[in-house]
Short mmCIF file of C-alpha atoms and ligand atoms in Angstrom, two decimals:
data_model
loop_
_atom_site.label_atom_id
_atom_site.label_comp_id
_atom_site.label_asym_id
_atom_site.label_seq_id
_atom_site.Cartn_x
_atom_site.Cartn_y
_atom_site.Cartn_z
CA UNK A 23 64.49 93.62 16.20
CA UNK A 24 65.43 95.22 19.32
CA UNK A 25 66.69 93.93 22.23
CA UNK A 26 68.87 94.29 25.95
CA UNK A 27 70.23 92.61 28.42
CA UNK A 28 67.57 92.23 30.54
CA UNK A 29 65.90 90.29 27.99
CA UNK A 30 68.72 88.24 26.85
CA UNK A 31 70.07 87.73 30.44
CA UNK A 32 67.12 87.24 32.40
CA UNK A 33 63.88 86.36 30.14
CA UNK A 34 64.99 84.08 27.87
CA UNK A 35 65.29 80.45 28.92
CA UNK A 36 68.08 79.72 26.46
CA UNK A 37 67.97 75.73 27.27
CA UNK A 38 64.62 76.39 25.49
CA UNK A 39 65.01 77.83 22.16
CA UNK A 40 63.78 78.05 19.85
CA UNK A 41 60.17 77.31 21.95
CA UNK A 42 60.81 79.35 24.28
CA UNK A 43 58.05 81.99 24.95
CA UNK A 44 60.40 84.85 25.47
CA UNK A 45 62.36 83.87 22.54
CA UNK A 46 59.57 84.14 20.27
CA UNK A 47 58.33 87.44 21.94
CA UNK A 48 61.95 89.10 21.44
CA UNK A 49 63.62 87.37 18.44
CA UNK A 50 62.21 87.37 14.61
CA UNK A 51 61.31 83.27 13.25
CA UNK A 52 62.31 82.83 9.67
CA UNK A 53 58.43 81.61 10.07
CA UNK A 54 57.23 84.87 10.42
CA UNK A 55 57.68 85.30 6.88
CA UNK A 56 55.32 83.22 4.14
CA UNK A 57 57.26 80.83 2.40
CA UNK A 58 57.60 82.24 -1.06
CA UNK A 59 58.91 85.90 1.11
CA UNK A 60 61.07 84.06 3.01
CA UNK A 61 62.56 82.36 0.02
CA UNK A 62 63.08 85.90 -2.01
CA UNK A 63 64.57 86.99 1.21
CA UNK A 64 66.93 84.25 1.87
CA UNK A 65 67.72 84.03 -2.14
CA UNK A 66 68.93 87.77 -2.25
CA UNK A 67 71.65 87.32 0.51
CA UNK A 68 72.95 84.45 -0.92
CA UNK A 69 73.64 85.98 -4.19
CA UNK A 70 76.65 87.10 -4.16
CA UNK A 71 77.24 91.15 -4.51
CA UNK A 72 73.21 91.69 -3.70
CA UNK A 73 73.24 95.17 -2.65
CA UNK A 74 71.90 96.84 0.85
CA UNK A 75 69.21 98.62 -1.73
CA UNK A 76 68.26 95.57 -3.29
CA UNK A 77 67.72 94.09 -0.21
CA UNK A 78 65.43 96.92 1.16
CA UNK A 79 63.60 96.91 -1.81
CA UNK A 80 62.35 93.51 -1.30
CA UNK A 81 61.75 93.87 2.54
CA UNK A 82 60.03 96.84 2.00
CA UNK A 83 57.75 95.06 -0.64
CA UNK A 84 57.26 92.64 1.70
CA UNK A 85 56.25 95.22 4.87
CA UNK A 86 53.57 97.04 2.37
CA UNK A 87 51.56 93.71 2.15
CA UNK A 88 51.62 93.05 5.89
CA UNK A 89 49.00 95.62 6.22
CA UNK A 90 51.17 98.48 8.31
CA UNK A 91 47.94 100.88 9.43
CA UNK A 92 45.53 98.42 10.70
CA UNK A 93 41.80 99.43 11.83
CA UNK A 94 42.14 102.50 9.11
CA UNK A 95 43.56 104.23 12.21
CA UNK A 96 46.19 106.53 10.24
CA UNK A 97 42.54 107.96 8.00
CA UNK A 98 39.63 108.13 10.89
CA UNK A 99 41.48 108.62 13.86
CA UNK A 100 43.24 111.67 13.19
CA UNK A 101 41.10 114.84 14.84
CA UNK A 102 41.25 118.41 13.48
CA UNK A 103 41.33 121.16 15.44
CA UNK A 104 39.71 124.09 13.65
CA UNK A 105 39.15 122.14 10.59
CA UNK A 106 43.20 121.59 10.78
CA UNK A 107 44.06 117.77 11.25
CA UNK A 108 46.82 117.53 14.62
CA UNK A 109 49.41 115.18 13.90
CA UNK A 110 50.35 113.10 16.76
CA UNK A 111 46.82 112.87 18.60
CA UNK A 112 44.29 110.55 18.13
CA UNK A 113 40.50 110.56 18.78
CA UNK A 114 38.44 107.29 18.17
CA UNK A 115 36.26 106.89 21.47
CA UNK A 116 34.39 109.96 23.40
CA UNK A 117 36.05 109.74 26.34
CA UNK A 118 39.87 109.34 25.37
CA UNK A 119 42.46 110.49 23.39
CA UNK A 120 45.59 108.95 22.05
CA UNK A 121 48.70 111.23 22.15
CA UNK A 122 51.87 109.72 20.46
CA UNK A 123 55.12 111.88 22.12
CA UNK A 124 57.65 112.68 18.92
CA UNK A 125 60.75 111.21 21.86
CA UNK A 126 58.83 107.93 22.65
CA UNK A 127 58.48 106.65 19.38
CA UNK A 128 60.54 103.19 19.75
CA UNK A 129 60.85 101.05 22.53
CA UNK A 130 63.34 99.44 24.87
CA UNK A 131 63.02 95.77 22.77
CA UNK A 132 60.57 95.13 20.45
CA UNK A 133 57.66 92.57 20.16
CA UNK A 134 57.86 90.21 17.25
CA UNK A 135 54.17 90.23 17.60
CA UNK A 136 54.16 94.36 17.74
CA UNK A 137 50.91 96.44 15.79
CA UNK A 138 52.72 99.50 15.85
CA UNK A 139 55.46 97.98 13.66
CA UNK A 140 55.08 100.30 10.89
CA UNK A 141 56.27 103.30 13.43
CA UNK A 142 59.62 101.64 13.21
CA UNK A 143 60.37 100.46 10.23
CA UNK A 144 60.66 102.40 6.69
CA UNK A 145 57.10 101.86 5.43
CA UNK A 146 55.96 103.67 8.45
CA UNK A 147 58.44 106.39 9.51
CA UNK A 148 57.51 108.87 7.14
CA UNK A 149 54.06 108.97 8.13
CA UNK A 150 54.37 107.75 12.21
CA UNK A 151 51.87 109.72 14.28
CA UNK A 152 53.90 111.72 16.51
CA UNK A 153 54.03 115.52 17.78
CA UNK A 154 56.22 117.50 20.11
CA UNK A 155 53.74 119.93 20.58
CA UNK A 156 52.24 119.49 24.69
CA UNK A 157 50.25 122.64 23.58
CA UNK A 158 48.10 121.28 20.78
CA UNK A 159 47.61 118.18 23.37
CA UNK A 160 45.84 120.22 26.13
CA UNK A 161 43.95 122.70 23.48
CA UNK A 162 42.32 119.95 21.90
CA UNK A 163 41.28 118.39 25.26
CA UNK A 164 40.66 122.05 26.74
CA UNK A 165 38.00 121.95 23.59
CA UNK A 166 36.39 118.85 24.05
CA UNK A 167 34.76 118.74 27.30
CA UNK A 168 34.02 114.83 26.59
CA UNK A 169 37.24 113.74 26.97
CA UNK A 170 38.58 112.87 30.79
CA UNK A 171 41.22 110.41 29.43
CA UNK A 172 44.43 111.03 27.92
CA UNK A 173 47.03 108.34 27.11
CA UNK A 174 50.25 108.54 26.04
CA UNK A 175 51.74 105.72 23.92
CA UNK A 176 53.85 104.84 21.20
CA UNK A 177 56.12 103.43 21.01
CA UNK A 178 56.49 103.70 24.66
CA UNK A 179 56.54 106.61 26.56
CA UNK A 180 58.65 105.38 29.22
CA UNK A 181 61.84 105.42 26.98
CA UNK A 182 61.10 109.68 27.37
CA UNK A 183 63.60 111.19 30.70
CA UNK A 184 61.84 112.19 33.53
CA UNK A 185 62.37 115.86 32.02
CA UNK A 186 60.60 115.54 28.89
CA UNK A 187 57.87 113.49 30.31
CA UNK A 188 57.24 116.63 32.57
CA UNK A 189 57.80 118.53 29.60
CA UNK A 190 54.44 116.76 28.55
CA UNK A 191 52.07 116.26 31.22
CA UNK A 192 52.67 119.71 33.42
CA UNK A 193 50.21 121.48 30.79
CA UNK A 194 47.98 118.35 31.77
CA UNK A 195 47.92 118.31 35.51
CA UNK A 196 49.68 121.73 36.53
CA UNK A 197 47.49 124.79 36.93
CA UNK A 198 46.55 125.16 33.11
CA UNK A 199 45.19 121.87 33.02
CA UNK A 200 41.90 121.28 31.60
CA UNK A 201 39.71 120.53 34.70
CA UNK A 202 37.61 117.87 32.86
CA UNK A 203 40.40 115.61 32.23
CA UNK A 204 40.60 112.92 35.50
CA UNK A 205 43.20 110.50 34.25
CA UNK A 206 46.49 110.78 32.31
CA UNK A 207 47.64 107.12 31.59
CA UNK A 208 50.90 106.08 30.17
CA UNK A 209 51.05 102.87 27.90
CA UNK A 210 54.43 100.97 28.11
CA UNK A 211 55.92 97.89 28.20
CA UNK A 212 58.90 99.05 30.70
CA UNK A 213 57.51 96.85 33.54
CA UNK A 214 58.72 93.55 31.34
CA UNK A 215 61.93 95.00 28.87
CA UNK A 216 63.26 97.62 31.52
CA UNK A 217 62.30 97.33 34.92
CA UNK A 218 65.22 99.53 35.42
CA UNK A 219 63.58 102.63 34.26
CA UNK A 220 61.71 103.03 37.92
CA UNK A 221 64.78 101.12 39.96
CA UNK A 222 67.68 102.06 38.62
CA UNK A 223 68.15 104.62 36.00
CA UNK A 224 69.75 108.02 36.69
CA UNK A 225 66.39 109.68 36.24
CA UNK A 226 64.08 106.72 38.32
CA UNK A 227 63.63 109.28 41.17
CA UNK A 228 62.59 111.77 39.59
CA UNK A 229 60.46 109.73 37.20
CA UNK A 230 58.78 108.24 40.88
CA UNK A 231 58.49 112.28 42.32
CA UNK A 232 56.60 112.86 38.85
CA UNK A 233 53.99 110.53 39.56
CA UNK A 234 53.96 111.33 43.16
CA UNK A 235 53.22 115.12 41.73
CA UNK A 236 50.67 114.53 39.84
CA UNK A 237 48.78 112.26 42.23
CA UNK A 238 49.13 114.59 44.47
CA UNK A 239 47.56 117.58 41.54
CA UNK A 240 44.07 115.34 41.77
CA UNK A 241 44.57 113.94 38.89
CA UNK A 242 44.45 109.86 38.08
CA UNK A 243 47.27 108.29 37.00
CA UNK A 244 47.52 104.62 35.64
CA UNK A 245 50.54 102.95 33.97
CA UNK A 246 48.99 100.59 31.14
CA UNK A 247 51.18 97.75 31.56
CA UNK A 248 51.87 95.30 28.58
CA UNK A 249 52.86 92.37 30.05
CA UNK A 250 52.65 89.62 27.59
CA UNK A 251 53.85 86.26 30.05
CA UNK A 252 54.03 85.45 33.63
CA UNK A 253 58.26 85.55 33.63
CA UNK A 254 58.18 89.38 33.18
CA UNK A 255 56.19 89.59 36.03
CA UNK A 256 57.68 87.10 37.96
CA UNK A 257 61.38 88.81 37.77
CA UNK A 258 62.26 90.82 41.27
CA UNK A 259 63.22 94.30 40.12
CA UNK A 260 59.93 94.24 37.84
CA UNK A 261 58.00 93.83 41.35
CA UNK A 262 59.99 96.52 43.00
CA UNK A 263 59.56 98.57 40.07
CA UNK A 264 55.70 98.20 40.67
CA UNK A 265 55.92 98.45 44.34
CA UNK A 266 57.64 101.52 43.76
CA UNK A 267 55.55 103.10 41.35
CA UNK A 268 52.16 102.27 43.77
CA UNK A 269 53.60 103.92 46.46
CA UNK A 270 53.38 107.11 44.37
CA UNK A 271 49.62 106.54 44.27
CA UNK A 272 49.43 105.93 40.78
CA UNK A 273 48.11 102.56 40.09
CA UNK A 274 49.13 100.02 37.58
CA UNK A 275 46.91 98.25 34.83
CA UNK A 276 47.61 95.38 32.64
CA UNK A 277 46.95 94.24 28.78
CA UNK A 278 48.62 91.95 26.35
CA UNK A 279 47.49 90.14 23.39
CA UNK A 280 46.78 86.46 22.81
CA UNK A 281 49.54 85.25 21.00
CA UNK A 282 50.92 81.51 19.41
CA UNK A 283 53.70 80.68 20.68
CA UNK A 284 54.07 83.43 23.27
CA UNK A 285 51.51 82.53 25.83
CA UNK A 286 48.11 80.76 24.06
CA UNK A 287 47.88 78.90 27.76
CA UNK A 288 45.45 79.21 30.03
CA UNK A 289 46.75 78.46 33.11
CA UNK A 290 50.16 81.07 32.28
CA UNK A 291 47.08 83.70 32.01
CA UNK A 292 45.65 82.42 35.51
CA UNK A 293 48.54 82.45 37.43
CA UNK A 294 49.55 85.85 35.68
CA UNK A 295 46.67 87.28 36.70
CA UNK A 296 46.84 86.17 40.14
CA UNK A 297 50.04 87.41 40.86
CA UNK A 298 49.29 90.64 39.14
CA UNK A 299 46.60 91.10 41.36
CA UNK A 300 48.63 89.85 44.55
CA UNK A 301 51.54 92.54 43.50
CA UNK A 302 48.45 95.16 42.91
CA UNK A 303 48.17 95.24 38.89
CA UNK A 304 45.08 94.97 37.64
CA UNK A 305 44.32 92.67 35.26
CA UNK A 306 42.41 95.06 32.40
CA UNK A 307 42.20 93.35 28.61
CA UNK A 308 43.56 90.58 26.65
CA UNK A 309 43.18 91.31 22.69
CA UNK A 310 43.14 89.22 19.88
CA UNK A 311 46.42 89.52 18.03
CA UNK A 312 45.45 92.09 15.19
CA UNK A 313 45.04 91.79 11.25
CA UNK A 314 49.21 93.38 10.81
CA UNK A 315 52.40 91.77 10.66
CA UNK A 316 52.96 88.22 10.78
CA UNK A 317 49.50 87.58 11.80
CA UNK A 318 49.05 83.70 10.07
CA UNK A 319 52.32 83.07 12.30
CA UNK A 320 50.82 84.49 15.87
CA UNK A 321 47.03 84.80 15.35
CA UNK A 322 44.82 82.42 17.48
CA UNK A 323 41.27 81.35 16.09
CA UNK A 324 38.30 83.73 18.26
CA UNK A 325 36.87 80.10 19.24
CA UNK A 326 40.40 79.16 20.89
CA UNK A 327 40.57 82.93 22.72
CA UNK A 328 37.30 82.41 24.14
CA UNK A 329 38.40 78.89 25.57
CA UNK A 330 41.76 80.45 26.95
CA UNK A 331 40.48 83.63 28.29
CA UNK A 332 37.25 81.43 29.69
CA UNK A 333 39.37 78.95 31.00
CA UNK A 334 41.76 81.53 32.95
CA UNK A 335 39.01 83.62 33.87
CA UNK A 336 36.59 80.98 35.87
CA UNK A 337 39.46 80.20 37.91
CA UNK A 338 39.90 83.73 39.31
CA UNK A 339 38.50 85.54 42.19
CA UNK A 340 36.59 88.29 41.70
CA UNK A 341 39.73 90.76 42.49
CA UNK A 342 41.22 89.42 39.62
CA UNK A 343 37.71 89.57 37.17
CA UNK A 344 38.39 93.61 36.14
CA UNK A 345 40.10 92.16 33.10
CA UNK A 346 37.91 91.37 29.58
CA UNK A 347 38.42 89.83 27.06
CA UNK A 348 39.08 88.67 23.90
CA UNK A 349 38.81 91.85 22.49
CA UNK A 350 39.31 92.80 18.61
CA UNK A 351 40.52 96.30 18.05
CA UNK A 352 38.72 97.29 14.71
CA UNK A 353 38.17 100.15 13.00
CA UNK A 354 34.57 100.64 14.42
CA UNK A 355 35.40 99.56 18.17
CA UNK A 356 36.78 97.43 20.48
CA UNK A 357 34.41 94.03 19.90
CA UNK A 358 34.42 91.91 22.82
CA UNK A 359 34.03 88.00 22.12
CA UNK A 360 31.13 87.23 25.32
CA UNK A 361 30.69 83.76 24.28
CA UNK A 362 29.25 81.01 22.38
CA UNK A 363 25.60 80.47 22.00
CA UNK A 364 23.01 78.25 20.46
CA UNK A 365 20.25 79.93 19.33
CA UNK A 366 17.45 78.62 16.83
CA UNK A 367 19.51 75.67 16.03
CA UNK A 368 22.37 78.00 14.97
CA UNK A 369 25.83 78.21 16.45
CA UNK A 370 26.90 81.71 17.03
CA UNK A 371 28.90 83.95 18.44
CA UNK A 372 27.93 86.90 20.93
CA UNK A 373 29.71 89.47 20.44
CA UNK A 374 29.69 93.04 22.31
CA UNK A 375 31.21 96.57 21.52
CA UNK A 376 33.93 97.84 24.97
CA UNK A 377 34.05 100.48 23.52
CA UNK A 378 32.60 101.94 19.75
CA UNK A 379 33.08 105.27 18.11
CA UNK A 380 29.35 105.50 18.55
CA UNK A 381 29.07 105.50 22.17
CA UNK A 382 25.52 103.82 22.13
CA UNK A 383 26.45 100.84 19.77
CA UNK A 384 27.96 99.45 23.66
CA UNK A 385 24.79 99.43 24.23
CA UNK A 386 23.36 96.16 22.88
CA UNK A 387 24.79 92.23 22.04
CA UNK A 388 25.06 91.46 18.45
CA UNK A 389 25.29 88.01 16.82
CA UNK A 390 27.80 86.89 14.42
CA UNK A 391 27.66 83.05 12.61
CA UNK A 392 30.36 80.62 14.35
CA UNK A 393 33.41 79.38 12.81
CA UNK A 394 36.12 77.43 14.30
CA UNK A 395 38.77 79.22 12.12
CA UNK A 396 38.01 83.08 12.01
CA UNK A 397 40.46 85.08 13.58
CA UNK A 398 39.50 88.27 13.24
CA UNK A 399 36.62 90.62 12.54
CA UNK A 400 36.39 90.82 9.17
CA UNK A 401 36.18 87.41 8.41
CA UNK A 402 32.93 86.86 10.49
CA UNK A 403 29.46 87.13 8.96
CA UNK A 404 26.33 88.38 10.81
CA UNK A 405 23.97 85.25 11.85
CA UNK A 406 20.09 85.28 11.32
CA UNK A 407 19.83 86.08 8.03
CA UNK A 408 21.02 89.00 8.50
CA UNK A 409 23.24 91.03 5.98
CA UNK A 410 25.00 93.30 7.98
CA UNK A 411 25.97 93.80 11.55
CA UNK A 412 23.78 96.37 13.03
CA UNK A 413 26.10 99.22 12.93
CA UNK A 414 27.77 99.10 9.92
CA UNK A 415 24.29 101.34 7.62
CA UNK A 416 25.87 104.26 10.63
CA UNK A 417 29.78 103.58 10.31
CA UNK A 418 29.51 103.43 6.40
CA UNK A 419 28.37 106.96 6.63
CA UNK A 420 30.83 107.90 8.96
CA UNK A 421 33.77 106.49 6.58
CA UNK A 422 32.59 108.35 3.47
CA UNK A 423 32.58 111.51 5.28
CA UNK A 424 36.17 110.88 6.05
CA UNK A 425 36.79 109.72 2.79
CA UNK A 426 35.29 113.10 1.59
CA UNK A 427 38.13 115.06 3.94
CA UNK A 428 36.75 115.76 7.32
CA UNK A 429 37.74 114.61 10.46
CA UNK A 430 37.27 110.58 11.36
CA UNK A 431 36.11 111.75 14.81
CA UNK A 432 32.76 111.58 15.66
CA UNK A 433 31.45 115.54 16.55
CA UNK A 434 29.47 116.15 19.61
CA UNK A 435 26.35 115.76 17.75
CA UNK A 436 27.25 112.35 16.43
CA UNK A 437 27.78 111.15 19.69
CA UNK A 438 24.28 111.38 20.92
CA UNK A 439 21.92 112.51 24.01
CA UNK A 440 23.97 113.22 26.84
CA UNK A 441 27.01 113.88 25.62
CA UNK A 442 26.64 118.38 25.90
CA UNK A 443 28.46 119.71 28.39
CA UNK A 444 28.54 123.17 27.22
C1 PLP B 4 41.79 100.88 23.59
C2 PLP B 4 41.77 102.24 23.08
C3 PLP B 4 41.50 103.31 23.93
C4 PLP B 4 41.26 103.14 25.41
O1 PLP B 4 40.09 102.44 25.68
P1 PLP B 4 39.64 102.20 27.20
O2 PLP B 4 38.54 101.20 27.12
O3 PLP B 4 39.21 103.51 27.72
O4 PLP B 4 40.83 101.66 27.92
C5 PLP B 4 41.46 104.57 23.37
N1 PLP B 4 41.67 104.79 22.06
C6 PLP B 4 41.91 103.79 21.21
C7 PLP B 4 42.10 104.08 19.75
C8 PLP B 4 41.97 102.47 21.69
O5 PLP B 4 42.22 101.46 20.84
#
């Protein structure tokens, strides 16, 4: 865990532990844990003389079967250049790549709920994603004519000075930068833990003349929000921090994930999205909590996520409709949960790729059986008859080619008509 004083000071509703949204969001639950873990756990300190490397060794037993690497991202993500894989990027969809900054690898509090765990803790540090090379990060997008999106994230970026993160994006939007790439976006969670960091901090200014700079270079940039409850948003040097950052001309987006006990309520995701949208944020995805971590302890049933996001959603004006959702990151795409339908007498699911490492699989609905209880992908099985989801004969073949030590990256050929630049 991880936390500061903004978050103990001002986002916690202490009269409200331990239910308290914040509290959950920020603190560890001895519920996070299964029972019999929890148990080993709680066992081992209370015996007396158990050692520090006793105790790691059971944590760490415990972290390996909380499945650190979800959506196989640490295999088929990872691109080569020149047959060479480059550590620290990664390349799932056409359009965008990932790059993970070796200095903004942690973040300025943690998320109970957090994916990227593993990039903290010991059964993920020796193999985090992370480079320090802004070279490799603008060759690789110099060679790939596809890709007009690059996003730095983490960990978050924002914990980076001003100097490094210039360090990082001049290659990107200074003179040598590739001139197909229209939008650098930076992932962080600052807005909530550390409004501070645009406000405040000895370096906000010249964080702020950054942005203005590379506005100014013609270049797009966004700040990818995670705001995971309406009291982050709500706090006053948050909104100044977002005022400020808009008047540079960079805009601000805004995900989170569905969580229990952090904010499965509609109308918190209504009136968070209104205000977001009165302040200028705009609203972009909610995600279902993914298959890592303490998932049994925050993971909300897709059936529930559709009701939450629906309910929110039909109660905002159109400004506020940019954002979708529920959306599952898995290791073939980004599956949006449409709806419910009832077709032939069967109950099903519609579901719909955002965004697929085979651009065209966005291009059709698929139909998956409904459950009340799945939570996730994996556990949902293809309706009609059918005996696999339409894509999967195509990813299967993409997997054992990874499998078989090439790149998880789709080439240009792989990605279809349309996609030759050169
Ligand atoms: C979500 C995501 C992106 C960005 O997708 P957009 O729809 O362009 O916002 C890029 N890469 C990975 C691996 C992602 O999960």
């Amino acid at each position: 865990m991880r936390v500061n004083n903004h978050v103990v000071d001002d986002l916690i509703d202490w009269s409200n532990t331990p239910n308290d949204p914040m509290f959950k969001l920020s603190i560890p639950q001895p519920e996070m844990l299964a029972p019999n873990d929890l148990d080993s756990i709680l066992t081992a300190m209370k015996r007396p003389g158990a050692s520090k490397v006793e105790m790691r060794a059971i944590s760490e037993s415990i972290r390996e079967r909380m499945n650190p690497h979800p959506a196989d991202q640490k295999e088929e993500n990872v691109p080569q250049l020149d047959g060479v894989p480059v550590q620290g990027l990664q390349h799932k969809y056409r359009e965008t790549v990932l790059f993970f900054p070796s200095e903004g690898q942690y973040c300025h509090a943690f998320c109970t709920y957090c994916f990227r765990w593993a990039q903290f803790s010991s059964v993920g540090s020796d193999q985090a994603f992370k480079s320090s090379d802004r070279n490799l990060i603008r060759q690789y997008i110099q060679r790939h004519p596809t890709v007009t999106d690059v996003l730095f994230t983490g960990g978050d970026p924002m914990v980076m000075s001003a100097s490094t993160l210039r360090h990082y994006t001049e290659v990107l939007f200074g003179p040598d930068s590739p001139p197909h790439l229209d939008t650098i976006r930076i992932g962080t969670k600052s807005l909530a833990w550390w409004p501070y960091r645009f406000v405040a901090d000895a370096d906000a200014k010249e964080t702020l003349q950054l942005f203005s700079e590379i506005v100014k270079s013609g270049k797009h940039l966004t700040i990818q929000a995670h705001f995971s409850h309406l009291r982050e948003v709500e706090h006053p040097v948050a909104q100044e921090a977002i005022r400020l950052i808009r008047m540079t001309g960079a805009q601000v987006r805004s995900q989170a994930p569905l969580i229990r006990h952090v904010n499965e309520d509609p109308v918190m995701w209504e009136s968070m999205w209104k205000l977001q949208t009165r302040l200028g944020v705009i609203p972009y995805y909610m995600f279902v909590e993914r298959d890592t971590g303490a998932r049994e302890y925050f993971s909300v049933p897709l059936a529930r996520a559709l009701e939450v996001f629906n309910t929110a959603y039909s109660r905002l004006p159109g400004t506020s409709r940019t954002v979708r959702g529920p959306s599952m990151s898995v290791s073939p795409g980004k599956v949006l949960v449409l709806g419910k339908a009832f077709i032939d007498n069967q109950e099903v699911f519609v579901l719909k790729f955002l965004q697929s490492r085979n651009p065209r699989w966005s291009e059709r609905v698929f139909f998956a059986k409904f459950d009340p209880h799945v939570s996730w992908f994996d556990d949902l099985k293809p309706a009609f008859g059918e005996t696999a989801f339409f894509f999967e004969p195509q990813y299967l073949q993409q997997k054992k080619r990874v499998d078989e030590g090439s790149s998880g990256q789709l080439s240009d050929d792989d990605w279809g008509p349309g996609t030759h630049f050169a």
